[in-house]
Coordinates of C-alpha atoms in Angstrom, one line a residue:
E1 CA 124.2 86.4 31.5
E2 CA 122.9 88.0 28.3
G3 CA 123.4 91.7 29.4
V4 CA 126.9 91.1 30.1
E5 CA 127.3 89.2 26.9
R6 CA 126.3 92.2 25.4
V7 CA 128.4 95.0 27.4
L8 CA 131.7 92.6 26.8
A9 CA 130.8 92.6 23.0
A10 CA 130.3 96.6 23.0
L11 CA 133.5 96.7 24.6
S12 CA 135.6 94.4 22.4
R13 CA 134.3 96.9 19.9
L14 CA 135.7 99.8 21.2
P15 CA 138.9 101.3 19.7
Q16 CA 142.0 100.2 22.1
S17 CA 142.9 103.7 22.6
H18 CA 140.1 104.5 24.4
A19 CA 139.3 100.9 25.8
S20 CA 143.0 100.8 27.3
I21 CA 142.2 104.2 29.2
L22 CA 138.7 103.1 30.3
E23 CA 139.9 99.8 31.4
L24 CA 142.8 101.8 33.8
V25 CA 139.6 104.3 34.9
G26 CA 137.7 100.9 36.1
C27 CA 140.9 100.2 38.1
G28 CA 140.5 102.8 39.8
W29 CA 143.5 105.0 38.1
T30 CA 143.1 109.1 38.2
V31 CA 143.2 111.1 34.9
R32 CA 146.8 112.2 36.1
E33 CA 147.8 108.7 36.9
I34 CA 146.6 107.7 33.7
A35 CA 148.6 110.6 31.8
E36 CA 151.8 109.6 33.4
H37 CA 151.7 106.3 32.8
S38 CA 150.5 106.7 28.8
G39 CA 152.6 110.1 27.9
L40 CA 149.3 111.6 27.2
S41 CA 148.4 115.0 28.3
V42 CA 145.5 115.0 31.2
R43 CA 143.4 116.7 28.6
T44 CA 143.8 114.0 25.5
V45 CA 143.1 111.5 28.4
Q46 CA 140.2 113.3 29.4
R47 CA 138.6 113.7 25.9
R48 CA 139.4 109.7 25.7
I49 CA 137.3 108.8 28.7
E50 CA 134.4 111.2 27.2
Q51 CA 134.5 110.1 23.5
G52 CA 134.5 106.2 24.9
R53 CA 131.6 106.8 27.5
E54 CA 129.7 107.9 24.6
W55 CA 130.7 105.6 22.2
L56 CA 130.0 102.7 24.8
R57 CA 126.4 104.4 25.2
R58 CA 125.9 104.5 21.6
E59 CA 126.7 100.8 21.2
W60 CA 124.7 100.1 24.4
E61 CA 121.4 101.7 22.5
R62 CA 121.9 99.9 19.2
E63 CA 122.5 96.7 20.8
N64 CA 119.3 97.2 23.1
A65 CA 117.4 98.4 19.9
E66 CA 118.5 95.3 17.6
H67 CA 117.8 93.0 20.8
D68 CA 114.5 94.1 21.4
G69 CA 113.1 95.1 17.8

C-alpha cells in the first residue's frame, strides 16, 4: 500500500539513535528496559522517544503535503 510505503520511507530517514529506541518501543519494551539495555538514562530514552515521534509526525505531514500538493 502507498501509505505503508510512505511510513517506511519516513522511518528510514529517522536518525538511528532514535529509530532503534522506537523500534524497541514498538516491540513492547518499557522505557526502563530500553535504558538498561542501551546504557542510557531513563530520561534520555524518554527524550529520544518524544523527539523521534515528533520527527516522524513532521515527516508524515511533509510527505502528505508533497503527495497531496
